[in-house]
PDB file of C-alpha atoms and ligand atoms in Angstrom:
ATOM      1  CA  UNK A   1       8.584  -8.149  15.993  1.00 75.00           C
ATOM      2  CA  UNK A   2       7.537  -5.658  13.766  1.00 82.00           C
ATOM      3  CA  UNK A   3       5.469  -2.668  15.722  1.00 83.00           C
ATOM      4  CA  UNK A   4       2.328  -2.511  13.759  1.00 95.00           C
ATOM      5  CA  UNK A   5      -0.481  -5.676  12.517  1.00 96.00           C
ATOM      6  CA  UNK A   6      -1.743  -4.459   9.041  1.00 98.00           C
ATOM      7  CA  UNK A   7      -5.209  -4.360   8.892  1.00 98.00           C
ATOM      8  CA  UNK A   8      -6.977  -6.779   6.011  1.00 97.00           C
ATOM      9  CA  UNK A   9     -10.044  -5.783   3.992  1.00 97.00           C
ATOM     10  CA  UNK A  10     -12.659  -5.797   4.221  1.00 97.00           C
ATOM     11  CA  UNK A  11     -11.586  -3.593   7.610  1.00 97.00           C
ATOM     12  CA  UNK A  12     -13.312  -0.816   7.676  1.00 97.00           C
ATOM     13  CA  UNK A  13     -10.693   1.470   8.851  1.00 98.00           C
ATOM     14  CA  UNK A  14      -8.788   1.019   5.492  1.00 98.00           C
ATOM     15  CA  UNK A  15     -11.723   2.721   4.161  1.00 98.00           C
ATOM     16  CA  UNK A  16     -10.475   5.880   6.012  1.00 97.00           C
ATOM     17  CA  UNK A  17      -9.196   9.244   4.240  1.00 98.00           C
ATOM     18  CA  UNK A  18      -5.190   9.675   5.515  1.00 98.00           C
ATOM     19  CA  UNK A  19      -4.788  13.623   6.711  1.00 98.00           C
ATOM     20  CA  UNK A  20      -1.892  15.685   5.418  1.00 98.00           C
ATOM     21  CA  UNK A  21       1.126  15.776   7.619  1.00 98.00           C
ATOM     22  CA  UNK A  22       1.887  19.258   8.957  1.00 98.00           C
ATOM     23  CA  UNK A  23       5.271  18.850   9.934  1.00 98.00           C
ATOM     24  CA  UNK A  24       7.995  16.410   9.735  1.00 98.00           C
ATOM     25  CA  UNK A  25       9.351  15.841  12.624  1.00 98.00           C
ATOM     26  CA  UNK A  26      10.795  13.142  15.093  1.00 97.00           C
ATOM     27  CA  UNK A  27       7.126  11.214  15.138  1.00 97.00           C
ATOM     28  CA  UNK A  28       7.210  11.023  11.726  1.00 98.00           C
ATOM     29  CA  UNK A  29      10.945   9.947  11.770  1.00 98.00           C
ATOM     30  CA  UNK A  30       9.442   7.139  13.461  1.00 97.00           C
ATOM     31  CA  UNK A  31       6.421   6.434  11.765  1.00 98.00           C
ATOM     32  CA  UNK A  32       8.501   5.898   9.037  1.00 98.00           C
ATOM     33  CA  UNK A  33      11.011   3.440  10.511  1.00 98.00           C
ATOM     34  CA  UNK A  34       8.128   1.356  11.914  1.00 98.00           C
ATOM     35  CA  UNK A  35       6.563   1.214   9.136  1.00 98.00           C
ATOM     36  CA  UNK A  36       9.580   0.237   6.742  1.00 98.00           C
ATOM     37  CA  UNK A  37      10.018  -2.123   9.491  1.00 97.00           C
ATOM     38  CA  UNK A  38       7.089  -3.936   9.115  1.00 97.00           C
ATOM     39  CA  UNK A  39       6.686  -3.535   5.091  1.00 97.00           C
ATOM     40  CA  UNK A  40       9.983  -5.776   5.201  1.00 97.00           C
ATOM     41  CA  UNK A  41       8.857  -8.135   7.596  1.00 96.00           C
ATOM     42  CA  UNK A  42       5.425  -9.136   6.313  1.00 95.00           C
ATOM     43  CA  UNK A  43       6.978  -9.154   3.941  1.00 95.00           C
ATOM     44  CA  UNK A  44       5.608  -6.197   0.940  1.00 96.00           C
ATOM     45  CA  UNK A  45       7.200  -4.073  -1.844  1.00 97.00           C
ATOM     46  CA  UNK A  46       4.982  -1.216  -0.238  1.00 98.00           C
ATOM     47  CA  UNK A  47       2.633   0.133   3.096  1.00 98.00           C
ATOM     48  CA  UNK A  48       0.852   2.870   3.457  1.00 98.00           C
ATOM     49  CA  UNK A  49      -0.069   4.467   7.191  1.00 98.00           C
ATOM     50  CA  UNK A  50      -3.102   3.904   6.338  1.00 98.00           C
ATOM     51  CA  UNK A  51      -2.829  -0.050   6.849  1.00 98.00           C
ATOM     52  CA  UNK A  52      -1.769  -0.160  10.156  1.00 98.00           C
ATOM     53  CA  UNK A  53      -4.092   2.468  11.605  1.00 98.00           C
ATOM     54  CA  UNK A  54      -2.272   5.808  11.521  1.00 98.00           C
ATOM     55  CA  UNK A  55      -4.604   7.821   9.120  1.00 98.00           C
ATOM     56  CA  UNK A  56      -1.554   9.960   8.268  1.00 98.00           C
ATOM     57  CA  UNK A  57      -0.330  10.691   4.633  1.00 98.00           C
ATOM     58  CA  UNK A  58       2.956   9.112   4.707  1.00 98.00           C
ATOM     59  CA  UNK A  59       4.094   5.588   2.474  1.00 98.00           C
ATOM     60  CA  UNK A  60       7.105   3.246   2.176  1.00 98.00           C
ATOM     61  CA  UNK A  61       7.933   1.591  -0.621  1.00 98.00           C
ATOM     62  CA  UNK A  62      11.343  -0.778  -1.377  1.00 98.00           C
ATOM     63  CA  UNK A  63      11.436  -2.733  -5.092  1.00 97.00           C
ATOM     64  CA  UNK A  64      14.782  -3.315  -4.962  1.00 97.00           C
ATOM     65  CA  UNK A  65      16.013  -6.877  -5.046  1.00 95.00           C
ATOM     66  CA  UNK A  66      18.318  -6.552  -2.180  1.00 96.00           C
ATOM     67  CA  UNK A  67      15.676  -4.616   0.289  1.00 95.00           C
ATOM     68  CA  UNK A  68      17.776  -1.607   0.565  1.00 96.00           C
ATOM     69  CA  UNK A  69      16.488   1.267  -1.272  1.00 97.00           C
ATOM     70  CA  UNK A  70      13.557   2.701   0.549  1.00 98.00           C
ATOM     71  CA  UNK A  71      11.211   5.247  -1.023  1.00 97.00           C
ATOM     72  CA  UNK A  72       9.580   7.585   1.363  1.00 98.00           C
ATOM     73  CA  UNK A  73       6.234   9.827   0.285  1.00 98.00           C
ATOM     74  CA  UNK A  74       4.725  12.261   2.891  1.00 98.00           C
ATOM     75  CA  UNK A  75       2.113  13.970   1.639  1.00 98.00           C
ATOM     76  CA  UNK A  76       2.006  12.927  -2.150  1.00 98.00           C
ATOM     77  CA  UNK A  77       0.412  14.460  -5.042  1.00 98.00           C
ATOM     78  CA  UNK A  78       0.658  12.977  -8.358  1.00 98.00           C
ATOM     79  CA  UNK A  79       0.982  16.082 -10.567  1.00 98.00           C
ATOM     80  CA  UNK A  80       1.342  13.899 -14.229  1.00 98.00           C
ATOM     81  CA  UNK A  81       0.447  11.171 -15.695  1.00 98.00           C
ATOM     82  CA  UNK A  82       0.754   9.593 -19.279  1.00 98.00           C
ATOM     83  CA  UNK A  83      -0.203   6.271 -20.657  1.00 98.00           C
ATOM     84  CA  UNK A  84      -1.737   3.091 -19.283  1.00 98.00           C
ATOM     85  CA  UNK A  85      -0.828   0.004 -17.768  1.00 96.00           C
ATOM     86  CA  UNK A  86      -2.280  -3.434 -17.045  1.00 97.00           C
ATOM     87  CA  UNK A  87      -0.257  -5.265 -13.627  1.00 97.00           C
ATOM     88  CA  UNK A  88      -1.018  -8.061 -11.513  1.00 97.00           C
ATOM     89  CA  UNK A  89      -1.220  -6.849  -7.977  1.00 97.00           C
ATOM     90  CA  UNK A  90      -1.669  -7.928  -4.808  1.00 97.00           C
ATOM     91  CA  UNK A  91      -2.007  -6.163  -1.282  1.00 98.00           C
ATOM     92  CA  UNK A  92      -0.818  -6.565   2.037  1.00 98.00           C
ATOM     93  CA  UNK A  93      -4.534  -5.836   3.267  1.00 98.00           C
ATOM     94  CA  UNK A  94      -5.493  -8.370   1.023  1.00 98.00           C
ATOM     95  CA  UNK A  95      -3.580 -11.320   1.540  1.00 96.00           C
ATOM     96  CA  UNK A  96      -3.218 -14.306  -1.040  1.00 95.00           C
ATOM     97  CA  UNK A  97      -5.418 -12.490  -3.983  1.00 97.00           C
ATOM     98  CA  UNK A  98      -3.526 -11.272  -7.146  1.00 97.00           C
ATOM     99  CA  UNK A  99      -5.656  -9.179  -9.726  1.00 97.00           C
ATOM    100  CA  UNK A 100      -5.156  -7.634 -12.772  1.00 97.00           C
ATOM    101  CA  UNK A 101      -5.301  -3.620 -12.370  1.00 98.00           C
ATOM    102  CA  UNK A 102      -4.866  -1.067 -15.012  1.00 97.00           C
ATOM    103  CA  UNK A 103      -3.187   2.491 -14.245  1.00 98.00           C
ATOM    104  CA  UNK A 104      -1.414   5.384 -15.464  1.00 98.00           C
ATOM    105  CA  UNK A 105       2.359   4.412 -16.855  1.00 98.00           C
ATOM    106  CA  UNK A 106       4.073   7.427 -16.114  1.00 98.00           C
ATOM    107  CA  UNK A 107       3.690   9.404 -13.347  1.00 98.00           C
ATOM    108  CA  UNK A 108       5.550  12.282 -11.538  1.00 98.00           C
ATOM    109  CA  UNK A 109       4.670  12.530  -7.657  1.00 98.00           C
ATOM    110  CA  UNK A 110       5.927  15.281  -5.249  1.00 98.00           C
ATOM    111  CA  UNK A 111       5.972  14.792  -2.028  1.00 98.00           C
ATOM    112  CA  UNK A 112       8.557  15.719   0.751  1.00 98.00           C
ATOM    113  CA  UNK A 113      11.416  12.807   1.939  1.00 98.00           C
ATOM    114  CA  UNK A 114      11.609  12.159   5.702  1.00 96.00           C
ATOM    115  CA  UNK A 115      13.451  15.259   6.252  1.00 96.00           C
ATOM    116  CA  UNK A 116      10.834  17.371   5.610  1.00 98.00           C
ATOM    117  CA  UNK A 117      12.437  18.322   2.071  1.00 98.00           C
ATOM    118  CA  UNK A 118      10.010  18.306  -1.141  1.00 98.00           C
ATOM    119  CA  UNK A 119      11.094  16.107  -3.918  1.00 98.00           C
ATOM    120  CA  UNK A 120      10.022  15.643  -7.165  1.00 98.00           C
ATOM    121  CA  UNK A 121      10.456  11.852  -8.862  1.00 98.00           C
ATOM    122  CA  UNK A 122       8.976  10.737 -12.255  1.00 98.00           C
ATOM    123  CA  UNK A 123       8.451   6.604 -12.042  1.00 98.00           C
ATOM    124  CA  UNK A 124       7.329   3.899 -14.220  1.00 98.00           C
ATOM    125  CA  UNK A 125       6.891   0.123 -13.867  1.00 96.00           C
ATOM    126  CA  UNK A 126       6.978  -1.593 -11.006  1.00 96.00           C
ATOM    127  CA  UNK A 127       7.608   1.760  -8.701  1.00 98.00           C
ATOM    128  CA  UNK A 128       4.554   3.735 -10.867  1.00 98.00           C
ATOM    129  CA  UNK A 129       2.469   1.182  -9.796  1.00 98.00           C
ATOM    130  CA  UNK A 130       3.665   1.160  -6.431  1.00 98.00           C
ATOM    131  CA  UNK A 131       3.429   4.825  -5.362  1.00 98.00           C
ATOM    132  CA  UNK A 132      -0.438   4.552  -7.401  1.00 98.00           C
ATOM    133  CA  UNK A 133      -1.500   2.145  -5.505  1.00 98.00           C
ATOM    134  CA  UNK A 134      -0.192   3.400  -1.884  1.00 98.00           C
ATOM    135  CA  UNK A 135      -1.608   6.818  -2.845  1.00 98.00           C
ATOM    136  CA  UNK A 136      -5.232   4.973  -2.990  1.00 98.00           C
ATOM    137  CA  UNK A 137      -4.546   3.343   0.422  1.00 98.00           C
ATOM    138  CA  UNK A 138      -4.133   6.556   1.304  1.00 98.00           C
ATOM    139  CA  UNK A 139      -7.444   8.038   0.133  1.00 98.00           C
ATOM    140  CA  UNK A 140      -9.264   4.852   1.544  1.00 98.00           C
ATOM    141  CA  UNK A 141      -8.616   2.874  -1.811  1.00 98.00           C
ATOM    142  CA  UNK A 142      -7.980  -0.257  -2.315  1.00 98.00           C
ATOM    143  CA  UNK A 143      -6.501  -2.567  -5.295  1.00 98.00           C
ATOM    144  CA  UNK A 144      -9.797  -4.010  -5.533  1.00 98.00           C
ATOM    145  CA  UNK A 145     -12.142  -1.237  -5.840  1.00 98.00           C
ATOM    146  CA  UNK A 146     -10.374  -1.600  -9.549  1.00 97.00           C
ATOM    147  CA  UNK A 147     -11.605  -4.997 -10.207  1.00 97.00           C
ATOM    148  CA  UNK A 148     -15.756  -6.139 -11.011  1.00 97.00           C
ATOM    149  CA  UNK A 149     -17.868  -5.672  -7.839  1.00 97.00           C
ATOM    150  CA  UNK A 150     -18.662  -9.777  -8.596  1.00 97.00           C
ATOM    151  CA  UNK A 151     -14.729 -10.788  -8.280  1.00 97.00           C
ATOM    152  CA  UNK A 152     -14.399  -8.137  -5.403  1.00 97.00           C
ATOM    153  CA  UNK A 153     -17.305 -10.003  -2.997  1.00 97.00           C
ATOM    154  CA  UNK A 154     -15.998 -12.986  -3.762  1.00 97.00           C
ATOM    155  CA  UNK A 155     -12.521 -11.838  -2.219  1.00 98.00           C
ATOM    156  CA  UNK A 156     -13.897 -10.167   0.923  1.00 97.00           C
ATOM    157  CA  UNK A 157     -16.142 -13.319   1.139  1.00 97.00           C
ATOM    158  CA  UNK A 158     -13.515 -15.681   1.415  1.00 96.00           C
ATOM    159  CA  UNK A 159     -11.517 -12.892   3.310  1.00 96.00           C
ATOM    160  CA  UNK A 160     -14.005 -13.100   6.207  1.00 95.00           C
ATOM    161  CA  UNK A 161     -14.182 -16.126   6.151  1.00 94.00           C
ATOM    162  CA  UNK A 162     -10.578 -16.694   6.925  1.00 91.00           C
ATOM    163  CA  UNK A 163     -10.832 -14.068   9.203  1.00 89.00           C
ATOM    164  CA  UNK A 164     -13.394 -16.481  11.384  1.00 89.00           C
ATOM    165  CA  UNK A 165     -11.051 -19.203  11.227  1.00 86.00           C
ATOM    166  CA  UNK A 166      -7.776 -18.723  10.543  1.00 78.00           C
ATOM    167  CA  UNK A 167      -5.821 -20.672   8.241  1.00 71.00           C
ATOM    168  CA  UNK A 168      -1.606 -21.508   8.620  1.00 68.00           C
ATOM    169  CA  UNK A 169      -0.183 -18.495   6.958  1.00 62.00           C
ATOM    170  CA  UNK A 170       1.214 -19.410   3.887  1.00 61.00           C
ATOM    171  CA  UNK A 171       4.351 -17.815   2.565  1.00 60.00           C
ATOM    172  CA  UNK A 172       3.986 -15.148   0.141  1.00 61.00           C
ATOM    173  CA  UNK A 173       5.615 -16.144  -3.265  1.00 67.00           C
ATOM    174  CA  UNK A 174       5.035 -12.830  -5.440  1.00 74.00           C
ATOM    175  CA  UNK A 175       5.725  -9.125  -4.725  1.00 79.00           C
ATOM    176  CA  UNK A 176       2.666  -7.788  -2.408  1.00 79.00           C
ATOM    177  CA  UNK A 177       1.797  -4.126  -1.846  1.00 79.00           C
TER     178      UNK A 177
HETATM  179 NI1   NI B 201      -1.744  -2.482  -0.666  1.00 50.07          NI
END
């Protein structure tokens, strides 16, 4: 059993701004672990401390095919971006609605590893997207806040609803972040 439940919008908890971490150390170590551990349960492409509770500025992400290339971001900044970029996404936080989202297409985000040591990685695609929209999560963003305010009450109206009476979970067929 994965440690943490992720928290589902419209929770108002995910509206929270993450702090910066001051140091890396063994906490951390296993902040990260339990969260990679339940990013690949649920499972996601991507969760952000935010999600399950820990207003912390720390986010996993793994698009590889064979779930074993982890990305780790404490403390991220994007410091460039170029271009634009329409993607479907979905959330973890917002389970079973996929939207259309537009965002930068390049990026280059520094951050330190799990170590404590800063790294510097230039993405696009799939992972540009990914470390975009973590990095909202952890300002208090979410996926929908990028979408029409109609199309956005619709989801947290149906999302509450569920939330009142829960539905069989239904297995996730696309990549969720
Ligand atoms: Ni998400």
């Amino acid at each position: 059993m994965p440690k943490f439940d992720i928290l589902t919008f419209p929770d108002p908890r995910l509206r929270k701004k993450a702090r910066p971490v001051e140091q890396v150390d063994a906490s951390i170590g296993r902040l990260v672990d339990d969260l990679l551990e339940t990013m690949y349960a649920a499972p996601g492409v991507g969760l952000a401390a935010t999600q399950v509770n820990v207003p912390l500025r720390v986010l996993v992400i793994d698009i590889s095919e064979e779930r074993d290339n982890p990305v780790c971001l404490i403390n991220p900044t994007i410091v460039s971006s170029a271009g634009a970029e329409q993607m479907e996404e979905g959330c973890l936080s917002v389970p079973g609605f996929f939207e259309m989202v537009t965002r930068s297409e390049r990026i280059r985000v520094e951050a330190l590893d799990r170590n404590g040591d800063p790294l510097s990685l230039d993405a696009d695609g799939l992972l540009a997207v990914c470390i975009q929209h973590e990095i909202d999560h952890l300002d208090g963003k979410l996926f929908v806040d990028h979408i029409s305010a109609l199309k956005r009450q619709r989801i947290r109206r149906k999302l509450e609803k569920e939330q009142r009476h829960p539905a069989p979970v239904v297995q996730q067929r696309r990549d969720v972040i």
